Coordinates of C-alpha atoms and ligand atoms in Angstrom, one line a residue:
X1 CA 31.2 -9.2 -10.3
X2 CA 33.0 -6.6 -12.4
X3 CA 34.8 -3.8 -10.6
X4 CA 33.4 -1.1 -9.2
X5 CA 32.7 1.6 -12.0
X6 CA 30.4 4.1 -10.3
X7 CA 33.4 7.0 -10.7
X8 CA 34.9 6.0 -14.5
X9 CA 31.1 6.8 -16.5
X10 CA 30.7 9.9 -18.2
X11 CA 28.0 11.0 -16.1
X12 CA 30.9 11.2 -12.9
X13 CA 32.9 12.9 -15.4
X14 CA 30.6 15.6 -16.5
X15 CA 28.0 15.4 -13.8
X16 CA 29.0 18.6 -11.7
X17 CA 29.7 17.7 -7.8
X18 CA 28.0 15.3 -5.4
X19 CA 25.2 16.7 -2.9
X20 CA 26.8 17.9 -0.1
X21 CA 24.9 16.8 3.2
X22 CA 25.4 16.6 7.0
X23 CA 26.4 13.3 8.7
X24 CA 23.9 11.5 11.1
X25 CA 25.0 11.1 14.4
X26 CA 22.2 11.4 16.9
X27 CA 18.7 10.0 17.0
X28 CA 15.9 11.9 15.2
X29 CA 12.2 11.4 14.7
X30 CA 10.3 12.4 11.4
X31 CA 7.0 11.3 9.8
X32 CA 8.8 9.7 6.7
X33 CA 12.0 7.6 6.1
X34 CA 12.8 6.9 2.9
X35 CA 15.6 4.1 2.5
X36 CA 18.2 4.3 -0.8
X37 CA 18.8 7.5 -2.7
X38 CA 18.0 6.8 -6.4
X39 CA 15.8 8.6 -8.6
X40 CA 12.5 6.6 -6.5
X41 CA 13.4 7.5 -3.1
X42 CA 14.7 10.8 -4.4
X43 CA 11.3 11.7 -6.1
X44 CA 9.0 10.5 -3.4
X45 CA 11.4 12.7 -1.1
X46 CA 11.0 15.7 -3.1
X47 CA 7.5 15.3 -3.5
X48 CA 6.5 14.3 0.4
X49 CA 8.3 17.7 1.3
X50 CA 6.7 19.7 -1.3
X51 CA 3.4 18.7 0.1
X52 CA 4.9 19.9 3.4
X53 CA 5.5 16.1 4.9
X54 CA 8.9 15.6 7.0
X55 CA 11.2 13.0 5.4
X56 CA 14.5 11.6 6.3
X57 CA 16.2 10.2 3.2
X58 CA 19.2 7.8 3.9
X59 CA 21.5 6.5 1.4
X60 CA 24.2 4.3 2.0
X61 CA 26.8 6.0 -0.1
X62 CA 26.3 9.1 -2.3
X63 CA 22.7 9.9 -4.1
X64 CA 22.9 8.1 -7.5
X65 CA 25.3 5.3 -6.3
X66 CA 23.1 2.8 -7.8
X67 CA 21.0 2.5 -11.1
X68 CA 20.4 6.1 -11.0
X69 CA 23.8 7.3 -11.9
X70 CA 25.3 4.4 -14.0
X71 CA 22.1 4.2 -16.4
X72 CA 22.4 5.1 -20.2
X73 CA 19.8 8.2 -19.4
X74 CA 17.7 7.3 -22.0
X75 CA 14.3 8.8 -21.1
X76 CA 11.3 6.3 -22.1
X77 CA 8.1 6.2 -21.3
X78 CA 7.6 2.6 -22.1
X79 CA 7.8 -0.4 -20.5
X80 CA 10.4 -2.5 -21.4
X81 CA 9.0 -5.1 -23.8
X82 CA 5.7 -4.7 -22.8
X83 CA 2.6 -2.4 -24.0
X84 CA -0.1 -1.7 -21.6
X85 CA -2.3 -4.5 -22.7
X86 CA 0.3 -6.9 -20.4
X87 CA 0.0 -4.5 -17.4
X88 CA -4.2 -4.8 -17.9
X89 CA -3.7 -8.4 -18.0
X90 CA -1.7 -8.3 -15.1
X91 CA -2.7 -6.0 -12.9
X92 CA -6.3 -5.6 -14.2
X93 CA -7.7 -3.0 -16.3
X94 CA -8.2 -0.3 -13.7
X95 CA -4.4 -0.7 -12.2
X96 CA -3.2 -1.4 -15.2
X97 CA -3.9 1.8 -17.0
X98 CA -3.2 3.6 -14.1
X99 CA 0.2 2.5 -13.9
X100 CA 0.9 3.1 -18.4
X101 CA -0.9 6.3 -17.7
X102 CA 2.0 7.8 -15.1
X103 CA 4.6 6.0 -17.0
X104 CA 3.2 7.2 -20.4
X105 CA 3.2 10.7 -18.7
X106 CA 6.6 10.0 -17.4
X107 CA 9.0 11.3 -20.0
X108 CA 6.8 15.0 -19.3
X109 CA 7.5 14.7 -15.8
X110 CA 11.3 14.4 -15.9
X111 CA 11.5 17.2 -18.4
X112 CA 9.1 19.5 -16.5
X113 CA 11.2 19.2 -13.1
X114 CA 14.1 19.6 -14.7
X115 CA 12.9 22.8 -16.2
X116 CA 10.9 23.7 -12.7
X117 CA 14.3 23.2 -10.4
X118 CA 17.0 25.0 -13.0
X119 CA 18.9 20.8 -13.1
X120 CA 21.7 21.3 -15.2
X121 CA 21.7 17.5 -16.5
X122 CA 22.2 18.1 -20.3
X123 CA 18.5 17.6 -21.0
X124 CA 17.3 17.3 -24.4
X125 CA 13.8 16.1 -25.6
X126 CA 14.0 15.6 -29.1
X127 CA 12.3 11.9 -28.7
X128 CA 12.8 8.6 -28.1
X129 CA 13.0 5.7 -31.3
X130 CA 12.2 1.8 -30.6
X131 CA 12.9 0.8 -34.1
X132 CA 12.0 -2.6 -35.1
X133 CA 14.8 -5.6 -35.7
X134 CA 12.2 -7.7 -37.9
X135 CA 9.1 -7.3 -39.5
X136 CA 7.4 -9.4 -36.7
X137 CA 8.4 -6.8 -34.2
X138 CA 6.8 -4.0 -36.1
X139 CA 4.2 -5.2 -36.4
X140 CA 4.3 -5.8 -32.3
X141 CA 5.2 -2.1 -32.0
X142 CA 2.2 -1.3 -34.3
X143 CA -0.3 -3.0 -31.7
X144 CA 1.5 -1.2 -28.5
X145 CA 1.3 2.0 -30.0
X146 CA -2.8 1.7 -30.8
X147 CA -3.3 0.5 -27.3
X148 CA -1.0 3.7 -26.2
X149 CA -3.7 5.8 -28.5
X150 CA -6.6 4.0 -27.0
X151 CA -5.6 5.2 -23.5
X152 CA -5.3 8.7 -25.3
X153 CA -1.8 9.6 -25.5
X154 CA -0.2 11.7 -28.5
X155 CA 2.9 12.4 -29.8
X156 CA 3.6 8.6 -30.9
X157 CA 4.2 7.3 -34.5
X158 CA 4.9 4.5 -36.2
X159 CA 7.9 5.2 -39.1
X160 CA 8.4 3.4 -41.9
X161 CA 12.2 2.0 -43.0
X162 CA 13.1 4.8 -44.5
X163 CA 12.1 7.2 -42.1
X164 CA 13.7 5.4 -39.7
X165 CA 16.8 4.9 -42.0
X166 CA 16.8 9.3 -42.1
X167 CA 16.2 9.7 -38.3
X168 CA 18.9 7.2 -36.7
X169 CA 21.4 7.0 -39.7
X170 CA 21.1 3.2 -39.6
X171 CA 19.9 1.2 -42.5
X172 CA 18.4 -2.1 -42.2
X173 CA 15.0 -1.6 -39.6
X174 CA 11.9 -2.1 -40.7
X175 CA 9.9 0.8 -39.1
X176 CA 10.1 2.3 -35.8
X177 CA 8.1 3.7 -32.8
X178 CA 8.9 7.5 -32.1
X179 CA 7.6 8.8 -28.8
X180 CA 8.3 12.9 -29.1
X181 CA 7.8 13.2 -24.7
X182 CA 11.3 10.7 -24.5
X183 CA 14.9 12.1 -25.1
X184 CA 18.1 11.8 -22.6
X185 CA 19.7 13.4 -20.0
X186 CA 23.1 12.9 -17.3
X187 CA 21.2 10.9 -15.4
X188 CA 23.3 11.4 -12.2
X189 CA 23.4 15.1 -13.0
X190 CA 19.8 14.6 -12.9
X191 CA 19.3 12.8 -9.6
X192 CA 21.6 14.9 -7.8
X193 CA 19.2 17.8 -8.5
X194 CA 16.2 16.1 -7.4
X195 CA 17.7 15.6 -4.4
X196 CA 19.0 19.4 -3.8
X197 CA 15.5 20.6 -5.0
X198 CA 14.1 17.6 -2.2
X199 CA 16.6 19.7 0.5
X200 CA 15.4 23.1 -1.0
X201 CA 12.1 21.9 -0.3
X202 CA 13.0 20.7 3.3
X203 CA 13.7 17.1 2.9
X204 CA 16.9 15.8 5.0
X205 CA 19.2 13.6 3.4
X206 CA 22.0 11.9 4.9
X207 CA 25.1 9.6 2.6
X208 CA 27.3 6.8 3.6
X209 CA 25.4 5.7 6.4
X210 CA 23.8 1.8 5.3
X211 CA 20.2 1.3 7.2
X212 CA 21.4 -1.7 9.2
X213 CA 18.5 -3.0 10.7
X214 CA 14.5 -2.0 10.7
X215 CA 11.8 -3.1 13.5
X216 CA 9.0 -2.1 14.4
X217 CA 7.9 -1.0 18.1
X218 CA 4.3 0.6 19.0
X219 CA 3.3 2.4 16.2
X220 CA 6.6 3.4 15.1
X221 CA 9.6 2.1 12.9
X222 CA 13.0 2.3 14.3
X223 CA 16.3 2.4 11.4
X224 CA 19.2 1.3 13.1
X225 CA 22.2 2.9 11.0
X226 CA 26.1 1.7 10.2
X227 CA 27.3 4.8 11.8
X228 CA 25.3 4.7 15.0
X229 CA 22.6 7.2 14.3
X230 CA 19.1 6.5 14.9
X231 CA 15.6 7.2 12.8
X232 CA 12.2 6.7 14.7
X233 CA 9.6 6.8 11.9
X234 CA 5.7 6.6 11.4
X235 CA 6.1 5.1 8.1
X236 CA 8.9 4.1 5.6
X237 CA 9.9 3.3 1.9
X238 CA 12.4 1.0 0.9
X239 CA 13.9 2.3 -2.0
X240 CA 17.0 0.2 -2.7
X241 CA 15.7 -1.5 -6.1
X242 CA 15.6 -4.7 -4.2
X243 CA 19.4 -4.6 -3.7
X244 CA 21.4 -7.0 -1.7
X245 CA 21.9 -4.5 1.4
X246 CA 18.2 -4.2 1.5
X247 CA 17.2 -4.1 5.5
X248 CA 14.1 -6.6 5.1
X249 CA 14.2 -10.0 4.5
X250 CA 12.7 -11.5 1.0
X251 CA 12.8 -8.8 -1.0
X252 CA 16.8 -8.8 -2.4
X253 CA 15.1 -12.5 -3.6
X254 CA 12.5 -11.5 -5.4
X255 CA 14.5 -10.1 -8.3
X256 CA 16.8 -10.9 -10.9
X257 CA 20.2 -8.9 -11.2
X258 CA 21.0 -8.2 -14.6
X259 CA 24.0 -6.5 -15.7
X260 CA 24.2 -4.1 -17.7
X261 CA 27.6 -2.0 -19.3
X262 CA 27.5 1.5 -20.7
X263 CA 30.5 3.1 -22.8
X264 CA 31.1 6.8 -24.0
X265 CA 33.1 7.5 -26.9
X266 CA 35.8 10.4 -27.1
X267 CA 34.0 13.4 -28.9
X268 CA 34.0 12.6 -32.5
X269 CA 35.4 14.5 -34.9
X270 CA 33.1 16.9 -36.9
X271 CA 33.0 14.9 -39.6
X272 CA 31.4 11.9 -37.8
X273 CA 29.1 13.9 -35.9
X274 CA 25.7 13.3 -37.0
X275 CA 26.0 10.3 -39.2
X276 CA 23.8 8.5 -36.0
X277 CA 21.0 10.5 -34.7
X278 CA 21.2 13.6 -36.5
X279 CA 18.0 14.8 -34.9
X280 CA 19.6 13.7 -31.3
X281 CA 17.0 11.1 -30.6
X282 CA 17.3 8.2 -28.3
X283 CA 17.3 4.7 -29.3
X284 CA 16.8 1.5 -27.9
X285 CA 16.2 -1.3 -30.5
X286 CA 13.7 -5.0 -30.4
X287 CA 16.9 -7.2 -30.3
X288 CA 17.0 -9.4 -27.7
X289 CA 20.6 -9.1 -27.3
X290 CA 20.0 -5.1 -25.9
X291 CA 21.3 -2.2 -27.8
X292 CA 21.0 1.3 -27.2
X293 CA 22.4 4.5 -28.7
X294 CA 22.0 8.0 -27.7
X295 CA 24.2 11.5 -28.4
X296 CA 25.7 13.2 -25.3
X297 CA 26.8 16.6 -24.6
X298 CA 30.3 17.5 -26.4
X299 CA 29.5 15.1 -29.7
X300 CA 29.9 12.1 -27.9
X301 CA 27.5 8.7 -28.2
X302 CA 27.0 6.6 -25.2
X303 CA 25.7 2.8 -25.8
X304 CA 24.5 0.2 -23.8
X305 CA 24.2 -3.6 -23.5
X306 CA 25.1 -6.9 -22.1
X307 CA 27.6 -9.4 -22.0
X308 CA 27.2 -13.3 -21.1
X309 CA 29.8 -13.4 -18.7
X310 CA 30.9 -11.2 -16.6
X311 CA 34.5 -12.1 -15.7
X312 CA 36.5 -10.0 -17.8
X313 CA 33.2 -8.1 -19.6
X314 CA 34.4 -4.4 -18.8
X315 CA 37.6 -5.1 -20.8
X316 CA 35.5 -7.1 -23.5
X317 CA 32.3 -5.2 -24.0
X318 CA 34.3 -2.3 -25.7
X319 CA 35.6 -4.1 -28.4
X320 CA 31.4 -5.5 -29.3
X321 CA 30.3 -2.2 -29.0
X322 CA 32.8 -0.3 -31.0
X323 CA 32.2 -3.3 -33.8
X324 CA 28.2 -3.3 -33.2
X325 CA 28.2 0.5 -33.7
X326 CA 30.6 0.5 -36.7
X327 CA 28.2 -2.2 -38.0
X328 CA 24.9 -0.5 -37.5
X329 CA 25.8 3.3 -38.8
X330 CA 27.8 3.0 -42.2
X331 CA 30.7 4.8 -41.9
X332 CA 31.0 5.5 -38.4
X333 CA 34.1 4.8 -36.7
X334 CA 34.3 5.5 -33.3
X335 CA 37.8 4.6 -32.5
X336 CA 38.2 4.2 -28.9
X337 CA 36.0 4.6 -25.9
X338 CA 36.7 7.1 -23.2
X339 CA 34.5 5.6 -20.4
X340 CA 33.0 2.7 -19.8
X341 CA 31.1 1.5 -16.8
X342 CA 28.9 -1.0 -15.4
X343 CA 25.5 -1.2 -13.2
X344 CA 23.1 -3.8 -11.8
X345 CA 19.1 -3.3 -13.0
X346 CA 16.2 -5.1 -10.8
X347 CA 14.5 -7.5 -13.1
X348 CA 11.5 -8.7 -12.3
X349 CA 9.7 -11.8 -13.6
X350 CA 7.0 -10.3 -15.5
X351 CA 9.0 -7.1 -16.3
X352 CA 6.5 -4.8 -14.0
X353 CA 6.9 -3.1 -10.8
X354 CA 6.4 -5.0 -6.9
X355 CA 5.0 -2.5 -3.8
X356 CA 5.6 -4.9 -1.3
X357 CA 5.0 -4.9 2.4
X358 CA 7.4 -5.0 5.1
X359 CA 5.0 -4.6 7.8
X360 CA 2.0 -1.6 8.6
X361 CA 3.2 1.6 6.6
X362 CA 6.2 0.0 5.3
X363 CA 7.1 -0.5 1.7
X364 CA 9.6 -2.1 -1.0
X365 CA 9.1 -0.8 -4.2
X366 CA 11.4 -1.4 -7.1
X367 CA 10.2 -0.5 -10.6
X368 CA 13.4 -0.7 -12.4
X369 CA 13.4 -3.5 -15.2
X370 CA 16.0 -1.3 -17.3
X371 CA 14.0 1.7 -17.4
X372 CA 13.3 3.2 -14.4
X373 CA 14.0 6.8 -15.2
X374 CA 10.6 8.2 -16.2
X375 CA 8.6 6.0 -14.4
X376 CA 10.2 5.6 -10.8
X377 CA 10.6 9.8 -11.4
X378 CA 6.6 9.7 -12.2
X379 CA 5.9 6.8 -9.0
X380 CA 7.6 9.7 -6.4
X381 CA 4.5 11.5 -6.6
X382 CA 1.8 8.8 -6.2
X383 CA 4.0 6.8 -3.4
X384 CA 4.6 10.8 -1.4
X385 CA 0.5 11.1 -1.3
X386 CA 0.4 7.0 0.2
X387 CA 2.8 7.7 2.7
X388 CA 1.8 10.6 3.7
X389 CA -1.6 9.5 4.5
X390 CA -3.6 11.0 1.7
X391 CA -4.5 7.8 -0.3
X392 CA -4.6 4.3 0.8
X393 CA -3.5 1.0 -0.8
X394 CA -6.3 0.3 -3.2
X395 CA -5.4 3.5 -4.8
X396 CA -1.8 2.3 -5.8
X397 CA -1.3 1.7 -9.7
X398 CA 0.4 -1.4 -8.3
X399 CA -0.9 -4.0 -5.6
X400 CA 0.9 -4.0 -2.5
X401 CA 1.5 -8.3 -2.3
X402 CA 3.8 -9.9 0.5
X403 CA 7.5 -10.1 -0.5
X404 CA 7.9 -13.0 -3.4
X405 CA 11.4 -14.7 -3.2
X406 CA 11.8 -16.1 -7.2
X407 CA 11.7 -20.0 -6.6
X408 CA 15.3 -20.6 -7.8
X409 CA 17.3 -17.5 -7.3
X410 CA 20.6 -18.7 -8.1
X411 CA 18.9 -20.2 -11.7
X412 CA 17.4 -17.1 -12.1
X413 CA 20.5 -14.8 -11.4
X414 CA 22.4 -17.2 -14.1
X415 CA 19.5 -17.0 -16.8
X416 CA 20.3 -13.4 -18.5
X417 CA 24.0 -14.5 -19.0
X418 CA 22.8 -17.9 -20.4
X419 CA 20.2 -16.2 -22.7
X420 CA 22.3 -14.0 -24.3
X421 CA 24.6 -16.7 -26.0
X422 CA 21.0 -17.7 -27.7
X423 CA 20.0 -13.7 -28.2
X424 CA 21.9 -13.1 -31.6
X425 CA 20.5 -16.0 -32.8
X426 CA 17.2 -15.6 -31.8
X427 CA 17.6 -12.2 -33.4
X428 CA 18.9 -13.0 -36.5
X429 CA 16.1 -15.8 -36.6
X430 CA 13.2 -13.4 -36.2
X431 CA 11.4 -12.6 -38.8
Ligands
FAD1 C1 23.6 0.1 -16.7 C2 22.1 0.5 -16.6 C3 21.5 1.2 -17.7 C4 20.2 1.6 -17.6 N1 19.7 2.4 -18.6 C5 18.5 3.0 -18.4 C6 18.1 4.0 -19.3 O1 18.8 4.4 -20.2 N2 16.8 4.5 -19.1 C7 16.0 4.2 -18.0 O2 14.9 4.7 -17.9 N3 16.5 3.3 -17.2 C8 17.7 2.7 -17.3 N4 18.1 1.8 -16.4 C9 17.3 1.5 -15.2 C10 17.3 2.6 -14.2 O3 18.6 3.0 -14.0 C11 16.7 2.1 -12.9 O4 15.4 1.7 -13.1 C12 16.5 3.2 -11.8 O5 17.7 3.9 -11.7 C13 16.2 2.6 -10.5 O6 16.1 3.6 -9.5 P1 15.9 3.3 -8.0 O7 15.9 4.5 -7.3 O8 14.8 2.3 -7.8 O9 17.2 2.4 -7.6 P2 18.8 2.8 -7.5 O10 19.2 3.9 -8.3 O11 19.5 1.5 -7.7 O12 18.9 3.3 -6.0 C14 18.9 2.4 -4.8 C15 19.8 3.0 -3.8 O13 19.6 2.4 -2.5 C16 20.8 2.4 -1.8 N5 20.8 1.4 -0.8 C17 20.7 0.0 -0.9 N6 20.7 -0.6 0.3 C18 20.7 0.4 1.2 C19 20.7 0.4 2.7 N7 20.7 -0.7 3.4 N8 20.8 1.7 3.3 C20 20.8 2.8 2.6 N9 20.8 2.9 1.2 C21 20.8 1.7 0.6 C22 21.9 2.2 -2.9 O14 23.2 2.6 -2.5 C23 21.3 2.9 -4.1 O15 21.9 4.2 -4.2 C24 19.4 1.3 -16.5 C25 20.0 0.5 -15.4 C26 21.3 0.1 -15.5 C27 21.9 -0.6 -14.4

């Protein structure tokens, strides 16, 4: 594992304070527990206390420790390789295009509640690019964004090269899909003021305190805590993307980690500022071997990708990326990186969300698969109406299925690393 890196990104650095909460140290009772304090269990906090539900939030170190606050902030509505014909295919038509339409409203939602609770998280929505490696993935992108248009969304468009070439500075792509709803934001700026607006609203959250152990007793769940306190609940959510300290058995298994390293140059000097993303678009590319570019506040870029091993990578990755951007945007230079950090996404097998049950009224959602920002923000308010009663299982976007340990987890946990020494190739290969 590389070290930890949750206080050297840019994000900790420019990301204003962490949400100041009171410790648990007694035993309290509430209709809602919600388990892990990223942007899912944030949002469904928020929005259960909104609709007037009590909710006990726990997270085992600060809100944002995981994903939420390491992420490259790149706001997409998209799945992550996928269009909404896989999630019809999938998870049938109905669920299907109920889960692309909250994701494909996503990008709104983030914006809207960052406008609707004043979150000072550097937001700009000046769109997010997919621009295509290889003709062949154009012409994929071409067929995702008619079956976007069939389920009636607007604001998406296809670019040809030399559009694309204007928008992102880069030469070389062969179209690229612009969705105007996407941008970026501090993504731990971001979370953090969910979570105030969640307390605002009269959600409790409580930090450093690890949910040790869950059972069930009568008709009530009972959240044994590291520190001694106690939660008696009628119903819970797991939201701990499937992480190692998860407090049911099965569902840690049922995912692949893949890591993932962020850097943030220094602020560039006026005279390199704008040569990428002049319009201050996001950007994540078709490659295989991941790449994504967006501005940040003070004239800075922040990129993203993987490395096959990770012994080492931190120290590594900056040299690839500094060479990978210098290669991509003519007469860029970078120089040095200022930050550069690392965080663990929850892959799944088929790249889609799991709701899956820990026992009556208890759920383990993860829905991260790299891009979990729009649509775990837009799956806060669908999940807050489940648990608190107002709509039952069938009307998930997502089938709630028994916990699905992969078959071989140590294979599977090995697999990113070993496909990325193939992913350049494969890249330069496609055609
Ligand atoms: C490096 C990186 C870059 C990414 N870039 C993007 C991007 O640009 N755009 C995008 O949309 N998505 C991106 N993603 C994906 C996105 O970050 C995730 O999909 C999203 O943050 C997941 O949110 P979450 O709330 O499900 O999980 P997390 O944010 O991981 O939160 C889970 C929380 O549960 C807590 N927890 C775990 N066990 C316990 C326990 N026993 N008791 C109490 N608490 C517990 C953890 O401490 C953690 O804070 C990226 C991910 C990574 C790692």
């Amino acid at each position: 594992m590389p070290p930890e890196t949750f206080d050297r990104s840019l994000w900790h650095a420019t990301g204003g304070s962490r949400v100041a909460t009171p410790p648990l140290d007694e035993a309290i009772a509430t209709d809602v527990a919600v388990v892990g304090g990223g942007i899912l269990g944030v949002s469904t906090a928020l929005h259960l206390a909104e609709a007037g539900t009590s909710v006990v939030l726990v997270e085992a170190r600060e809100i944002g420790w995981g994903a939420s606050g390491r992420n490259g902030g790149l706001v997409v509505p998209h799945y992550a390789r996928l269009g909404p014909a896989d999630a019809r295919a999938a998870l049938g038509e109905d669920r299907g295009d109920r889960l692309s339409a909250l994701l494909g409203g996503g990008a709104e939602l983030v914006f809207d509640l960052v406008r609707r609770h004043r979150i000072a998280c550097d937001p700009v929505q000046a769109g997010w690019l997919c621009p295509a490696h290889a003709p062949s993935r154009r012409a994929g992108l071409e067929g995702r964004l008619r079956q976007w248009q069939a389920l009636g969304r607007d604001g998406l468009d296809l670019l040809d090269a030399a559009a694309t070439e204007a928008m992102t500075g880069m030469p070389g792509y062969h179209g690229a899909l612009l969705d105007r709803s996407g941008g970026h934001l501090n993504p731990l700026a971001y979370v953090r003021g969910l979570a105030r607006a969640a307390m605002a609203a009269g959600a409790r959250i409580v930090q450093d305190t690890p949910v040790t152990g869950l059972r069930r007793d009568g008709d009530r769940w009972h959240l044994d805590t590291e520190g001694g306190g106690r939660i008696s609940a009628g119903r819970v959510l797991l939201a701990t993307n499937a992480g190692r300290g998860t407090p049911a058995p099965g569902i840690a298994a049922g995912v692949v980690p893949l890591h993932v390293y962020q850097s943030a140059t220094a602020p560039l000097p006026p005279e390199m500022r704008g040569r990428a993303l002049p319009g201050g678009q996001s950007l994540s590319d078709t490659r295989a071997d991941l790449f994504s570019l967006r501005p940040a506040a003070g004239g800075r870029l922040v990129t993203g990708g993987m490395a096959s091993l990770q012994l080492g990578a931190l120290e590594r990755i900056q040299h690839r990326m500094a060479q990978r951007i210098g290669r991509f945007v003519p007469g860029l230079v970078v120089g040095g990186f200022e930050h550069q950090w690392h965080g663990v996404a929850s892959v799944t097998p088929d790249l889609l969300p799991r709701f899956w049950r820990v026992g009556p009224g208890a759920l383990a959602v993860t829905a991260c698969n790299g891009r979990g920002i729009a649509l775990n923000t837009a799956l806060g308010p669908v999940l807050a109406q489940h648990l608190s009663g107002a709509i039952d299982e069938v009307a998930l976007p997502v089938p709630v299925t028994d916990p699905q340990p992969l078959r071989y987890p140590r294979l599977s946990a090995a697999a990113p690393g070993a496909m990325l020494l193939f992913a350049g190739l494969h890249d330069r290969l496609a055609r």
